[in-house]
Structures are given as C-alpha cells and as structure tokens.
Amino acid sequence: MGVIRLGYVHLRVTDLDSSTEHYRNTLGMDAVAEEDGRLYLKSWDEHDHHSVVLEEGGVGLVKLGYKVATPEDLDEFEHRATVFGARVQRMSKGDNVGVGDGLRITLPSEHTLELYNDVEYLGNATGSWNPDPWPREGLRGIGVPRLDHTLITTADPILLERFFSEVLGFRAAERLVGGPDNDDLVGSWMFCGEQPHDIAFVKGEQGKLHHFAYHVDDWTSLLRAGDIFSMRDVPIDFGPARHGITRGETLYFFDPAGNRNEIFAGGYRTGPDFRTITWTMDKAAQGINYTHRELDPDFLNVVT
Amino acid sequence: MGVIRLGYVHLRVTDLDSSTEHYRNTLGMDAVAEEDGRLYLKSWDEHDHHSVVLEEGGVGLVKLGYKVATPEDLDEFEHRATVFGARVQRMSKGDNVGVGDGLRITLPSEHTLELYNDVEYLGNATGSWNPDPWPREGLRGIGVPRLDHTLITTADPILLERFFSEVLGFRAAERLVGGPDNDDLVGSWMFCGEQPHDIAFVKGEQGKLHHFAYHVDDWTSLLRAGDIFSMRDVPIDFGPARHGITRGETLYFFDPAGNRNEIFAGGYRTGPDFRTITWTMDKAAQGINYTHRELDPDFLNVVT
Amino acid sequence: MGVIRLGYVHLRVTDLDSSTEHYRNTLGMDAVAEEDGRLYLKSWDEHDHHSVVLEEGGVGLVKLGYKVATPEDLDEFEHRATVFGARVQRMSKGDNVGVGDGLRITLPSEHTLELYNDVEYLGNATGSWNPDPWPREGLRGIGVPRLDHTLITTADPILLERFFSEVLGFRAAERLVGGPDNDDLVGSWMFCGEQPHDIAFVKGEQGKLHHFAYHVDDWTSLLRAGDIFSMRDVPIDFGPARHGITRGETLYFFDPAGNRNEIFAGGYRTGPDFRTITWTMDKAAQGINYTHRELDPDFLNVVT
Amino acid sequence: MGVIRLGYVHLRVTDLDSSTEHYRNTLGMDAVAEEDGRLYLKSWDEHDHHSVVLEEGGVGLVKLGYKVATPEDLDEFEHRATVFGARVQRMSKGDNVGVGDGLRITLPSEHTLELYNDVEYLGNATGSWNPDPWPREGLRGIGVPRLDHTLITTADPILLERFFSEVLGFRAAERLVGGPDNDDLVGSWMFCGEQPHDIAFVKGEQGKLHHFAYHVDDWTSLLRAGDIFSMRDVPIDFGPARHGITRGETLYFFDPAGNRNEIFAGGYRTGPDFRTITWTMDKAAQGINYTHRELDPDFLNVVT
C-alpha cells in the first residue's frame, strides 16, 4: 500500500521552554508526552500519538517520520532501500514514545527518515461519535489542525527524487528545472497520496531543513495567523501569499530556535495518474511566491 | 493500486439545451464532444476527457465512471465483483467517447458503475508548464474546478457498503446508523483516496441519484455561487451551510431536469488508517446540515 | 449634526439567566452593569457604556436608544418631533445606567425611542494606544464587535418614514413598494450616516421588534457563527445568505426569549447624496433573501 | 453638512496607453469620457461621473476632488479657507468634465484640492431597481467597486491636520507621533464620515502623492488581486497584510507610471464621537504593516 503521510518531525531547538511556548500556545498544539528532555506534541485534528518532537540543543532536523499503510510495507521498503544502496536499520518500539517497530533510513541527502506503521492511537479532539467540525472548547493561538509536508535540502535532487520514487513510490507533482536545456533538477515536490506534496526538496546543503508545514483551512486563517504572530513577536519570513508551485496559500515564519515553519492552505488533488508540472528557473520566483514574484535571498539561504 | 476517483457522471436530462446552458454557462464546464445526442463536458481543472455526460430523455443516472490506477486493476476488480455475485461485463473502447476498454458492473443497488483506466488526456486549463493558479482568460459562471463525489440511494446499504469495501477497496469515513442498537446502517460515506468521500449512499429506492458534487475552493465560493444561482434562476435545495458529516461546506441546487447538484468545499484528510466516524439518527439532521439542524423532507425524498 | 448611530436596544426576555448566557457566552458581549434586575452589556469594539439592556419579563422591545452628535441636537429634535405631533418627554440622567439627559419620543409606530448625547465612555477592548486589531486575550463565542441596526414593524410605514426623514434627518437607502402602481410603501431601510441602514421598518403590527443586528467582519464569520449556534442549540431563522436589500450577508437567529437577532456583514457606502433603491413586491423575497428567493412565513410573521 | 467623500483623483501618468490598460483592464474601471488628452474613469459601484482622471505627462497628482453635501458648503468652506490663509479660487463648470462649479484650494501641503457638489450622476452598474449585488454581466480584472481614500505627504503635518479639521471638519481617527514627548505629529489619518480615513498624510515632501486606494470587499479579494497582478506583471509594493492603523487589510502596488495604488478592505466605523487612536514611532512599522512589523525603505521614500 505504501507511504501514507508525514507522521512526525523531530526537531532540535536551542531552548525548550521558548519553543514549547511557540508550538503550544502560538500554534496551539497539545503536549502529549515529555521524556528524556523531549517534548511530544500533537495537533487537534491528528489521530496518532504525536506529530512534532522537540529536543533541546541546536537547531534543525533530528529526523522525519512517515507512516506506512501496513507492517508488510516495512519489509518491502527495507528491501528496496537496501537495493538502492541506502543505509537502513530496524528501529524498535520505544525508540520514539508511542511508536512501534520500524525502519530507519539514511537518505541520499543525509537526512534520517523513519518509517513505521505501529503508533499509538489517541484520536482527534472532536472524537468519532457525532463530532463537531472543530473543538467546541476552543483552540489556543492559531490552532493548527495537522502537519502537512516538509521541505529539505540536498546536494543531489535527482538522486533524492529517484530514491523517493523508486524506493517509496512517491511521484513528482511539480519540478523546478534549470540549466541550458532545462535538464538540471533544482527542486521536486513529491506526493504519496492525493496532496500536491508530502515531501519536497531543493538543491542545497546536505541534511538541512528548509521548513515543515501545517495545513490550515483557508486564506482567512493566514490573516488571523499573521495577527497572532504580530501579537506574539513571531518573525515572519514571507506571506501571506500564493504559491505558484502547488497553487497553495502560504505564510512562512520561524520558531524561537530559527527553524522555519509554514502554514499552508489550498492546493489541488493529485493521484497516481497526475502528470508532473514543470517550472523553469526564469519563473522560479513566481513559482515559489506567485503573488510577489521575488524572493528574499534569506528564503533560499537560511536552513537549519 | 485500486480506484482513484469519480471520473464521470452520465446523466439523463429532460431537455438537452437548457441543461447545456446550466452545465456550461452557470457551472462553467466546457463542452468537449457531442455525439449521438450526448454532450460531454469537462471542468477547468480536470485532465481527462470529460467528467459529465448529458443525454436527453428523462432524469437520473445512466451510469457512474470511476477511474482505476492500472489496467491490471480491471482484472482484479472483475474477479472480485464476480465472486461477490455482481453482474459484470467488459465495456469496449468507444462505448464512451474518449474512454478505452473497461468494466461495467451492476451494483447491488442497481446502479451501473463503469471502471476504466484508459481515457484520453486533455490536460487542464492552466497547463503543465509554469502554470497560473487559475485560468487567466477567466471562467464562466461559477467556474467549477472538478467533480468530487456522488451520493446514491439503495435498498440495502450494508450490502452496498460491503461491495465497495470488499470488491473496490473503499473505506467508510462516516456512517449513519439507526435502530434500537445503532446497528442498522442508514448511510455510508466512503473514500478510495484521501478525501472524506468519493461515493456515498443512503437507504432509499434502488438505482436512484440523490446528488453529485463538484469541489470548489472555499466558503466564499458558495456565497458567489448563490448569487449566480439567484441571477440565473437556479433552484437551491439547501445551503450555504456546514455539513456535520465530512465537515465540508455545502450548497445544493438542481439542474433544469431536476437532478440535484452540490458544490462542496473543505473536509478533512483521510487515508488507509482512518477510523470510521459514527452518526446516530438523533443527530442525523445535524450530521447533514450542521448549521440548521433540520432537513426539508424534500432533501430526503427527491431523487432522480 | 444629527443622529449618529443606534446606541442601545433595551429588550424584554422571559428568563434573565438563559438570555444572559446567550448574550454573554454565545454572542460574546461583556456585562458592564446590573441594576434593578436589568443587565447592561457591551460588545468588544464599542466605546460607550452599553449597547444591549436585558430586562426580565415578557419579550420584545422596551425601547431603542440612538445617540446624537451634540447636546443641541436634542433641542432641535424635540422641537421637530413636537411639530410633527409626536409625544415627547425629557429623560434624565440615571433613567438608564451610564446615560445622561435626553429625549424620549413615542414614534408613530408606538415604539419608544430615546435620543441622547451624554453617555459614559468605557472605550473598546483594544484601547487607543498602539491597538491590536482584535483583543489578544481572545473573545467568547462569536465575539460580536458592535451593534448595527434594528428592524421594527409599523402599521403605517409612510408615516414612520416621514418621521425619520423630517424629524431625525434619516434617508431611505432602499424601499420596498407594492400596490398596483408601486406606490404603497411596504418597508423602508433608512440611514443616518454612511451605512445602508441604521433603522428599518416593514408594515406590520404597531410597536413590535422584527430583529436587531450586530455587525461582524465578513462572510466567514457567518460560517463560524453557524457552527457555534449548532454547538449551543441556538435556533436559526435563516442564513447564511445574501441580502438583496443592503447587499449584506446575513444570519438570523433567536435569543432564548424568542427575540430575533441578526449578524450582518458587508453592505455598501451611502451618504447624503445616495439615491434610494426601489424593490417591488414581485422581487421582495429576492430582496430579503437574495440567495434562496423564498421566505419562510415565520420570517414575516414572528415578531416580539 | 460638510465633505462627504473623496470624489476623484486626477493623476499624471507617463504613458496614457499603458496606464489606461492598467486602470481599465487590471483594475476594471470603465472609461466614461476622453477629452483634451485626459481619460475619465469610473468604478462599477460609483454613481457620479468619474473617480479617476489620467493625464499624460509626468507622474503624481494634478489634484484631488472631494464632494460636499450642499452648494452652500462651498461658500462656508471658501470663507473658512480664506480665514485660514489658504489660496482659494472658484472653479467653473467644465473645468472638469461632468463637474459643476466649485472651489479650488491650495492646501498648506501645496496639493490642489477641489471641492464640488454638482456632478453628473451616471448611477452604478447594478441600477436602482431590484438590483443584483454585483453586475451579472461580470467585471474586468479586479473589478474595484469604488475609490476610498488618499495618502499625501506634507512638510508640516500639524498645519495640514489643522486645515482639514478647522476648515473642512475632518477628524483624526489615528495619529502617529514621535519626538521625545510624543508631541511631534508624523502622520494623521482623518475622516469626514464614518470610515477610518478619507484623507491621510505623513511628513514628507510637499505636494506629493504616497498612494490612493480603492475599497474592495474583503481579504479574499486581495488574494485574487495578487494573482491578477502576477498574471499582468503589476509590481507589488507590500501586502496582502493587515494594517495596524485603520485595522484594514491592504495590498499596495504601482501603476505603469509609478504612482502607488492600494486596495483596501475592512476597517471600523468611526463617527463624530470617535476618540483618536495614537501610535508611537516605536510601533510605527507595526502600525503600517501589522503583519510583518517592518517596512521597506521604498515604502516610505517613493512618492510621486
């Protein structure tokens, strides 16, 4: 069946307290566990144990977790990743609070990717019996409903795209290409289900995080989020704006450690028959920031 | 790989001209072919040949087409449907303009369901090269981007749910149950991908259509659509309102022949690990019309 | 200078506790005073002492308060109202908590209208020094920002329109006319500033309240309000929908006593040079409910 | 009665053809007259003859027109302006196409301000008889409904504020102050009716235009406008964003001559009893761009 979604982002933050304030009270996630100096958080419309892990010390990604549909997928992915030449380990129940046995793969981009199927089910905040559309007890801050995707950097986008395609069955919804013949892959936005992207990567330093994103309802959510960021002194990178790539609506900002977050709305429906869209470098700025058609150099250069 | 989406709805309409006006100029679909008195239409963000077929004479469904991911799926589904005891035929390239070989199944509900993988690719209106987020040349009327789902009626919801689950691999996102022990299935909302529903059915007359739905961007689209319906004398059934079931935002209306249409926005992300939500009959009105918590009897009784 | 706005609505409610729950926790008003069994409430973006007064016992209007620009206006309006033949009294500081001397007029429609200039200033919730756009400490329920207008019923709309025009300097933004020659005034929507209406009235029983309305930000506010009404069992009359008359977006509902409330967004800018729009009875339903073009008889008949 | 609104902006543009394309097809205004090389344009929801005049040659303001409520206001304003020490002339019917006799004042800021009451009435695009909420024949581009306000620069904000207050009866909704004792006026946002501002000015070069603004429906209009600007290569200055000052939602951009335009939504209701809000220089960036809390130097420096 394959990979079903980005399950968790495990992050380093310089100061756990200020980042806890950010993820809990500004974004509105709930703390579900704290163990060994790691804080486990969950958004209100997520069902599994957690989607963000904060670990004090430094910045950037510790690892990404993607959930797979069946335990058998793990065997198949282990086999394929090994054939591909990636470093693969089994991970054990308890390596992550609430998560069972799984697979730990070192991507060609040097990021650590964990695949798992077994994870503790907590259910979302509205329940499964005559549910309200959102929690009637209210939400804190932005009240992000769920994690959506991540964008990482890699020295070799072609190799990483091959990995996600051949090993994990992802497809490219959109690709940014450069070079004189438009055959140099600069970035790829790949999906495993029906969204425009579940993982994306652009050419850059190995092992770095550009951002990870939460899905929010709509464009109006971005205005309100921007207000909250202003009230709470959260630095904004860019947005609210339209993406050309994915057609979504976006607002980028930073956690107190400097890790870039995004809230993202909209997009289109993909699927196994979706034909890849191509962006060329002369339109790259429009592809990323369709509204403004220009990018601050920091947007390209700041990664953690 | 399985079923990927509702591909087309083939409808009877009493008068082809007035319904063409409705689907083309009010909803904004494009006519892509006309043959043997049938009009084939496509929405601007759809890629395959057509998604609606209008045939003059009567009202209601001729058949539904669902696209499958691979040609091999057709063999598998033929086998499973036969084992289930359904009537199955092969259909041939040319039975439907633009559609290749496939399978024609008579559902336990007496609806005709066509499965196909081969269909002519036309591409959407924004193209696959540095695309705009919507067609800069403008849209007619509402400018619906794509078909979303359909809701049909059946004498035996449990049997039909079993068919969609066991034969076609759908899962129930939400179920409406009645009876003293909440074990009588009144309706089921089932998905094949990541939406809340790709097909739904409620207890009722065999072989009937309750409605089919287009996906639109957001709640604001429903206000503007309601304005256009008022300008163009399109009868509204109910909405704009919130659905409890699916959490979406909805507006129901009728085509000139009396077939019910819906425009639908929002909803949540499902997937293979989604746990079914249950609604009980005491909350049924809230489940369907969360905002108003009451249903006009016609909403339940009028089908075509 | 003239009348500047609807300042307060003084209402009868059958049970003070349940209505307090409605106006405080569902609508989000703040209680500012309680005296002699009357509860005084204020919305977060209002500056004066109160905008709603609840008094236990019965239903319907006790009186309406409209604020005038200067104390001298009171003399002028007293003179004009007397010349018009209306019953006029002086009211005294303390007749209403927080309100100074003023004028009490019995309208030709038998409603009591109070005019005042002197009222205690409390300021809004965001203050007047580097204010946030909305209260960062959050809002309860819908969080209505301010009162907007009221609609009352009268046996003689022409007479009441003359009163508001000749005595108080209002103008008709829109009029609904009937009769064979379209010369029978059925309703009038009148403004004193730049909104589409500050008072409106339709033909009906003398002295009754059809509804009073709060202004909210936008169409999205109506969806969220509808959700809250569903969670809190507040009966909805109609909407979310577009008004033809005023072009606004509307949602009507009832307080626990049966007094009709509205939340209203949008509309256009009027002014002293605005030319009156006319609606005819054949389009009356569209005028009131542009989206659905039909009215429930209760919308016309239920007044308090 | 006083000033009722900004009636027209008369602009210089370097090239009439490209600016005509901008104001007609991107913004969606209608050309109503062309005479002596000047193009007169009107937005769809405006009633008077025109609201923008384009004149080829250079950039910046030729003059601003504000409409007054009665012919007698002109005499009163002439008297008061003369007493104030401003240069005042009578202007004649025909000086501006469609506009009657009036007053031409040289503001202390060296801008030319025309006051008039007599102007040809054309009516808006939806008419005054059972009108639709927007033109059913559709709109071009953004389809701006109406002009809203202008922001100009002056060497002496205190003097200009005194002029607008003492001569024209405007009030300050919000003021930006600096200096060690917060007694140096940097900018003032003044209204004549019920909006947050009809004119605004900040300290800067005499006689210059910072921007003029159109009112649009809502935040969603700004997303769509940004898309259209991207499709049509219109340079954006900043936004979509929230204003702290006025609480509105904003998007700034440039016409082909380099004159800054804004589309503006939201805001609050003022009136004669509104108490001025104060912003201090340490919060100035938040006051102007509440979302991002930083200003590009060009936003402050580029005027025409």
JSON list of C-alpha atoms in Angstrom, two decimals, chain D residues 107-251:
[
{"chain": "D", "resi": 107, "resn": "LEU", "atom": "CA", "xyz": [-3.53, 73.14, 0.65]},
{"chain": "D", "resi": 108, "resn": "PRO", "atom": "CA", "xyz": [-0.77, 74.10, 3.08]},
{"chain": "D", "resi": 109, "resn": "SER", "atom": "CA", "xyz": [0.93, 71.00, 1.68]},
{"chain": "D", "resi": 110, "resn": "GLU", "atom": "CA", "xyz": [0.80, 72.54, -1.83]},
{"chain": "D", "resi": 111, "resn": "HIS", "atom": "CA", "xyz": [-1.62, 69.94, -3.15]},
{"chain": "D", "resi": 112, "resn": "THR", "atom": "CA", "xyz": [-4.59, 71.19, -5.13]},
{"chain": "D", "resi": 113, "resn": "LEU", "atom": "CA", "xyz": [-7.91, 70.28, -3.60]},
{"chain": "D", "resi": 114, "resn": "GLU", "atom": "CA", "xyz": [-11.17, 70.79, -5.45]},
{"chain": "D", "resi": 115, "resn": "LEU", "atom": "CA", "xyz": [-14.48, 70.86, -3.64]},
{"chain": "D", "resi": 116, "resn": "TYR", "atom": "CA", "xyz": [-17.73, 70.48, -5.56]},
{"chain": "D", "resi": 117, "resn": "ASN", "atom": "CA", "xyz": [-21.30, 69.46, -5.07]},
{"chain": "D", "resi": 118, "resn": "ASP", "atom": "CA", "xyz": [-22.61, 69.48, -8.62]},
{"chain": "D", "resi": 119, "resn": "VAL", "atom": "CA", "xyz": [-21.52, 66.45, -10.62]},
{"chain": "D", "resi": 120, "resn": "GLU", "atom": "CA", "xyz": [-23.21, 64.46, -13.34]},
{"chain": "D", "resi": 121, "resn": "TYR", "atom": "CA", "xyz": [-24.99, 61.38, -11.98]},
{"chain": "D", "resi": 122, "resn": "LEU", "atom": "CA", "xyz": [-24.41, 58.23, -14.02]},
{"chain": "D", "resi": 123, "resn": "GLY", "atom": "CA", "xyz": [-25.55, 55.62, -11.50]},
{"chain": "D", "resi": 124, "resn": "ASN", "atom": "CA", "xyz": [-23.74, 52.43, -10.65]},
{"chain": "D", "resi": 125, "resn": "ALA", "atom": "CA", "xyz": [-23.63, 49.24, -12.71]},
{"chain": "D", "resi": 126, "resn": "THR", "atom": "CA", "xyz": [-26.41, 47.44, -10.83]},
{"chain": "D", "resi": 127, "resn": "GLY", "atom": "CA", "xyz": [-29.00, 50.20, -11.01]},
{"chain": "D", "resi": 128, "resn": "SER", "atom": "CA", "xyz": [-31.60, 51.34, -8.52]},
{"chain": "D", "resi": 129, "resn": "TRP", "atom": "CA", "xyz": [-34.46, 48.96, -9.34]},
{"chain": "D", "resi": 130, "resn": "ASN", "atom": "CA", "xyz": [-34.33, 45.46, -7.77]},
{"chain": "D", "resi": 131, "resn": "PRO", "atom": "CA", "xyz": [-30.53, 45.47, -8.10]},
{"chain": "D", "resi": 132, "resn": "ASP", "atom": "CA", "xyz": [-28.21, 42.48, -8.10]},
{"chain": "D", "resi": 133, "resn": "PRO", "atom": "CA", "xyz": [-25.38, 42.63, -5.53]},
{"chain": "D", "resi": 134, "resn": "TRP", "atom": "CA", "xyz": [-22.81, 42.85, -8.33]},
{"chain": "D", "resi": 135, "resn": "PRO", "atom": "CA", "xyz": [-23.01, 43.21, -12.10]},
{"chain": "D", "resi": 136, "resn": "ARG", "atom": "CA", "xyz": [-24.23, 39.96, -13.57]},
{"chain": "D", "resi": 137, "resn": "GLU", "atom": "CA", "xyz": [-22.51, 40.73, -16.86]},
{"chain": "D", "resi": 138, "resn": "GLY", "atom": "CA", "xyz": [-19.22, 40.30, -14.99]},
{"chain": "D", "resi": 139, "resn": "LEU", "atom": "CA", "xyz": [-16.27, 42.50, -14.14]},
{"chain": "D", "resi": 140, "resn": "ARG", "atom": "CA", "xyz": [-12.90, 43.02, -15.76]},
{"chain": "D", "resi": 141, "resn": "GLY", "atom": "CA", "xyz": [-9.77, 42.20, -13.76]},
{"chain": "D", "resi": 142, "resn": "ILE", "atom": "CA", "xyz": [-10.09, 43.03, -10.09]},
{"chain": "D", "resi": 143, "resn": "GLY", "atom": "CA", "xyz": [-13.33, 44.91, -10.61]},
{"chain": "D", "resi": 144, "resn": "VAL", "atom": "CA", "xyz": [-12.71, 47.57, -7.96]},
{"chain": "D", "resi": 145, "resn": "PRO", "atom": "CA", "xyz": [-16.07, 48.86, -6.67]},
{"chain": "D", "resi": 146, "resn": "ARG", "atom": "CA", "xyz": [-15.08, 52.35, -5.56]},
{"chain": "D", "resi": 147, "resn": "LEU", "atom": "CA", "xyz": [-12.42, 54.83, -4.59]},
{"chain": "D", "resi": 148, "resn": "ASP", "atom": "CA", "xyz": [-11.76, 55.05, -0.86]},
{"chain": "D", "resi": 149, "resn": "HIS", "atom": "CA", "xyz": [-9.05, 57.43, 0.33]},
{"chain": "D", "resi": 150, "resn": "THR", "atom": "CA", "xyz": [-5.71, 59.00, -0.46]},
{"chain": "D", "resi": 151, "resn": "LEU", "atom": "CA", "xyz": [-2.45, 59.47, 1.43]},
{"chain": "D", "resi": 152, "resn": "ILE", "atom": "CA", "xyz": [-0.31, 62.50, 0.63]},
{"chain": "D", "resi": 153, "resn": "THR", "atom": "CA", "xyz": [2.91, 63.95, 2.03]},
{"chain": "D", "resi": 154, "resn": "THR", "atom": "CA", "xyz": [3.49, 67.31, 3.65]},
{"chain": "D", "resi": 155, "resn": "ALA", "atom": "CA", "xyz": [6.31, 69.18, 5.33]},
{"chain": "D", "resi": 156, "resn": "ASP", "atom": "CA", "xyz": [4.01, 70.21, 8.15]},
{"chain": "D", "resi": 157, "resn": "PRO", "atom": "CA", "xyz": [1.51, 67.57, 9.29]},
{"chain": "D", "resi": 158, "resn": "ILE", "atom": "CA", "xyz": [0.27, 69.68, 12.20]},
{"chain": "D", "resi": 159, "resn": "LEU", "atom": "CA", "xyz": [-0.64, 72.52, 9.90]},
{"chain": "D", "resi": 160, "resn": "LEU", "atom": "CA", "xyz": [-2.36, 70.23, 7.41]},
{"chain": "D", "resi": 161, "resn": "GLU", "atom": "CA", "xyz": [-4.27, 68.48, 10.17]},
{"chain": "D", "resi": 162, "resn": "ARG", "atom": "CA", "xyz": [-5.42, 71.87, 11.45]},
{"chain": "D", "resi": 163, "resn": "PHE", "atom": "CA", "xyz": [-6.55, 72.77, 7.95]},
{"chain": "D", "resi": 164, "resn": "PHE", "atom": "CA", "xyz": [-8.59, 69.60, 7.48]},
{"chain": "D", "resi": 165, "resn": "SER", "atom": "CA", "xyz": [-10.02, 69.93, 10.95]},
{"chain": "D", "resi": 166, "resn": "GLU", "atom": "CA", "xyz": [-10.77, 73.64, 11.17]},
{"chain": "D", "resi": 167, "resn": "VAL", "atom": "CA", "xyz": [-11.68, 74.33, 7.57]},
{"chain": "D", "resi": 168, "resn": "LEU", "atom": "CA", "xyz": [-13.20, 71.08, 6.36]},
{"chain": "D", "resi": 169, "resn": "GLY", "atom": "CA", "xyz": [-14.48, 69.49, 9.54]},
{"chain": "D", "resi": 170, "resn": "PHE", "atom": "CA", "xyz": [-12.46, 66.29, 9.32]},
{"chain": "D", "resi": 171, "resn": "ARG", "atom": "CA", "xyz": [-11.45, 64.40, 12.47]},
{"chain": "D", "resi": 172, "resn": "ALA", "atom": "CA", "xyz": [-8.35, 62.34, 13.15]},
{"chain": "D", "resi": 173, "resn": "ALA", "atom": "CA", "xyz": [-9.11, 58.65, 13.61]},
{"chain": "D", "resi": 174, "resn": "GLU", "atom": "CA", "xyz": [-5.47, 57.80, 14.19]},
{"chain": "D", "resi": 175, "resn": "ARG", "atom": "CA", "xyz": [-2.27, 59.76, 14.65]},
{"chain": "D", "resi": 176, "resn": "LEU", "atom": "CA", "xyz": [1.35, 58.69, 14.54]},
{"chain": "D", "resi": 177, "resn": "VAL", "atom": "CA", "xyz": [3.52, 60.71, 16.88]},
{"chain": "D", "resi": 178, "resn": "GLY", "atom": "CA", "xyz": [7.25, 60.93, 17.53]},
{"chain": "D", "resi": 179, "resn": "GLY", "atom": "CA", "xyz": [9.76, 63.02, 19.39]},
{"chain": "D", "resi": 180, "resn": "PRO", "atom": "CA", "xyz": [10.88, 62.65, 22.98]},
{"chain": "D", "resi": 181, "resn": "ASP", "atom": "CA", "xyz": [7.47, 63.67, 24.32]},
{"chain": "D", "resi": 182, "resn": "ASN", "atom": "CA", "xyz": [5.35, 62.09, 21.61]},
{"chain": "D", "resi": 183, "resn": "ASP", "atom": "CA", "xyz": [4.26, 65.56, 20.56]},
{"chain": "D", "resi": 184, "resn": "ASP", "atom": "CA", "xyz": [5.70, 65.58, 17.06]},
{"chain": "D", "resi": 185, "resn": "LEU", "atom": "CA", "xyz": [2.98, 64.67, 14.57]},
{"chain": "D", "resi": 186, "resn": "VAL", "atom": "CA", "xyz": [4.38, 62.30, 11.93]},
{"chain": "D", "resi": 187, "resn": "GLY", "atom": "CA", "xyz": [1.12, 61.34, 10.28]},
{"chain": "D", "resi": 188, "resn": "SER", "atom": "CA", "xyz": [-2.63, 61.70, 10.63]},
{"chain": "D", "resi": 189, "resn": "TRP", "atom": "CA", "xyz": [-5.48, 59.58, 9.29]},
{"chain": "D", "resi": 190, "resn": "MET", "atom": "CA", "xyz": [-8.62, 61.72, 9.05]},
{"chain": "D", "resi": 191, "resn": "PHE", "atom": "CA", "xyz": [-12.25, 61.04, 8.21]},
{"chain": "D", "resi": 192, "resn": "CYS", "atom": "CA", "xyz": [-15.22, 63.13, 7.18]},
{"chain": "D", "resi": 193, "resn": "GLY", "atom": "CA", "xyz": [-17.91, 60.44, 7.54]},
{"chain": "D", "resi": 194, "resn": "GLU", "atom": "CA", "xyz": [-17.79, 57.03, 9.21]},
{"chain": "D", "resi": 195, "resn": "GLN", "atom": "CA", "xyz": [-14.73, 55.40, 7.66]},
{"chain": "D", "resi": 196, "resn": "PRO", "atom": "CA", "xyz": [-11.37, 55.24, 9.40]},
{"chain": "D", "resi": 197, "resn": "HIS", "atom": "CA", "xyz": [-9.95, 57.64, 6.82]},
{"chain": "D", "resi": 198, "resn": "ASP", "atom": "CA", "xyz": [-10.90, 59.70, 3.80]},
{"chain": "D", "resi": 199, "resn": "ILE", "atom": "CA", "xyz": [-7.57, 61.54, 3.68]},
{"chain": "D", "resi": 200, "resn": "ALA", "atom": "CA", "xyz": [-4.27, 60.77, 5.34]},
{"chain": "D", "resi": 201, "resn": "PHE", "atom": "CA", "xyz": [-0.88, 62.44, 5.29]},
{"chain": "D", "resi": 202, "resn": "VAL", "atom": "CA", "xyz": [2.58, 61.78, 6.59]},
{"chain": "D", "resi": 203, "resn": "LYS", "atom": "CA", "xyz": [5.58, 64.03, 6.97]},
{"chain": "D", "resi": 204, "resn": "GLY", "atom": "CA", "xyz": [7.50, 64.29, 3.72]},
{"chain": "D", "resi": 205, "resn": "GLU", "atom": "CA", "xyz": [7.98, 66.35, 0.62]},
{"chain": "D", "resi": 206, "resn": "GLN", "atom": "CA", "xyz": [5.35, 69.00, -0.11]},
{"chain": "D", "resi": 207, "resn": "GLY", "atom": "CA", "xyz": [2.83, 68.26, -2.83]},
{"chain": "D", "resi": 208, "resn": "LYS", "atom": "CA", "xyz": [3.46, 64.57, -3.30]},
{"chain": "D", "resi": 209, "resn": "LEU", "atom": "CA", "xyz": [1.22, 61.52, -3.54]},
{"chain": "D", "resi": 210, "resn": "HIS", "atom": "CA", "xyz": [2.04, 58.47, -1.48]},
{"chain": "D", "resi": 211, "resn": "HIS", "atom": "CA", "xyz": [-0.94, 56.42, -2.74]},
{"chain": "D", "resi": 212, "resn": "PHE", "atom": "CA", "xyz": [-4.63, 56.43, -3.38]},
{"chain": "D", "resi": 213, "resn": "ALA", "atom": "CA", "xyz": [-6.83, 53.49, -2.50]},
{"chain": "D", "resi": 214, "resn": "TYR", "atom": "CA", "xyz": [-9.85, 51.58, -3.74]},
{"chain": "D", "resi": 215, "resn": "HIS", "atom": "CA", "xyz": [-12.18, 49.82, -1.37]},
{"chain": "D", "resi": 216, "resn": "VAL", "atom": "CA", "xyz": [-12.69, 46.10, -2.03]},
{"chain": "D", "resi": 217, "resn": "ASP", "atom": "CA", "xyz": [-14.98, 43.60, -0.34]},
{"chain": "D", "resi": 218, "resn": "ASP", "atom": "CA", "xyz": [-12.70, 41.51, 1.79]},
{"chain": "D", "resi": 219, "resn": "TRP", "atom": "CA", "xyz": [-9.44, 39.72, 2.46]},
{"chain": "D", "resi": 220, "resn": "THR", "atom": "CA", "xyz": [-10.24, 37.13, -0.22]},
{"chain": "D", "resi": 221, "resn": "SER", "atom": "CA", "xyz": [-10.33, 39.94, -2.80]},
{"chain": "D", "resi": 222, "resn": "LEU", "atom": "CA", "xyz": [-6.68, 40.64, -2.00]},
{"chain": "D", "resi": 223, "resn": "LEU", "atom": "CA", "xyz": [-5.56, 37.10, -2.81]},
{"chain": "D", "resi": 224, "resn": "ARG", "atom": "CA", "xyz": [-7.33, 37.18, -6.13]},
{"chain": "D", "resi": 225, "resn": "ALA", "atom": "CA", "xyz": [-5.97, 40.66, -6.88]},
{"chain": "D", "resi": 226, "resn": "GLY", "atom": "CA", "xyz": [-2.44, 39.45, -6.15]},
{"chain": "D", "resi": 227, "resn": "ASP", "atom": "CA", "xyz": [-2.95, 36.63, -8.64]},
{"chain": "D", "resi": 228, "resn": "ILE", "atom": "CA", "xyz": [-4.10, 39.11, -11.27]},
{"chain": "D", "resi": 229, "resn": "PHE", "atom": "CA", "xyz": [-1.11, 41.37, -10.58]},
{"chain": "D", "resi": 230, "resn": "SER", "atom": "CA", "xyz": [1.18, 38.39, -11.11]},
{"chain": "D", "resi": 231, "resn": "MET", "atom": "CA", "xyz": [-0.55, 37.47, -14.37]},
{"chain": "D", "resi": 232, "resn": "ARG", "atom": "CA", "xyz": [-0.33, 41.05, -15.59]},
{"chain": "D", "resi": 233, "resn": "ASP", "atom": "CA", "xyz": [3.15, 41.97, -14.32]},
{"chain": "D", "resi": 234, "resn": "VAL", "atom": "CA", "xyz": [1.94, 44.66, -11.94]},
{"chain": "D", "resi": 235, "resn": "PRO", "atom": "CA", "xyz": [4.66, 45.46, -9.37]},
{"chain": "D", "resi": 236, "resn": "ILE", "atom": "CA", "xyz": [3.55, 44.96, -5.77]},
{"chain": "D", "resi": 237, "resn": "ASP", "atom": "CA", "xyz": [4.86, 47.18, -3.02]},
{"chain": "D", "resi": 238, "resn": "PHE", "atom": "CA", "xyz": [3.63, 45.25, 0.00]},
{"chain": "D", "resi": 239, "resn": "GLY", "atom": "CA", "xyz": [0.76, 43.08, 1.15]},
{"chain": "D", "resi": 240, "resn": "PRO", "atom": "CA", "xyz": [-1.55, 41.26, 1.40]},
{"chain": "D", "resi": 241, "resn": "ALA", "atom": "CA", "xyz": [-1.20, 42.27, 5.03]},
{"chain": "D", "resi": 242, "resn": "ARG", "atom": "CA", "xyz": [-3.07, 43.75, 7.96]},
{"chain": "D", "resi": 243, "resn": "HIS", "atom": "CA", "xyz": [-2.78, 47.43, 8.78]},
{"chain": "D", "resi": 244, "resn": "GLY", "atom": "CA", "xyz": [-2.45, 48.29, 12.47]},
{"chain": "D", "resi": 245, "resn": "ILE", "atom": "CA", "xyz": [-3.59, 51.83, 11.69]},
{"chain": "D", "resi": 246, "resn": "THR", "atom": "CA", "xyz": [-7.22, 51.55, 10.49]},
{"chain": "D", "resi": 247, "resn": "ARG", "atom": "CA", "xyz": [-7.24, 47.80, 11.17]},
{"chain": "D", "resi": 248, "resn": "GLY", "atom": "CA", "xyz": [-7.82, 47.30, 7.43]},
{"chain": "D", "resi": 249, "resn": "GLU", "atom": "CA", "xyz": [-6.43, 44.69, 5.06]},
{"chain": "D", "resi": 250, "resn": "THR", "atom": "CA", "xyz": [-4.15, 46.00, 2.36]},
{"chain": "D", "resi": 251, "resn": "LEU", "atom": "CA", "xyz": [-2.28, 45.38, -0.87]}
]
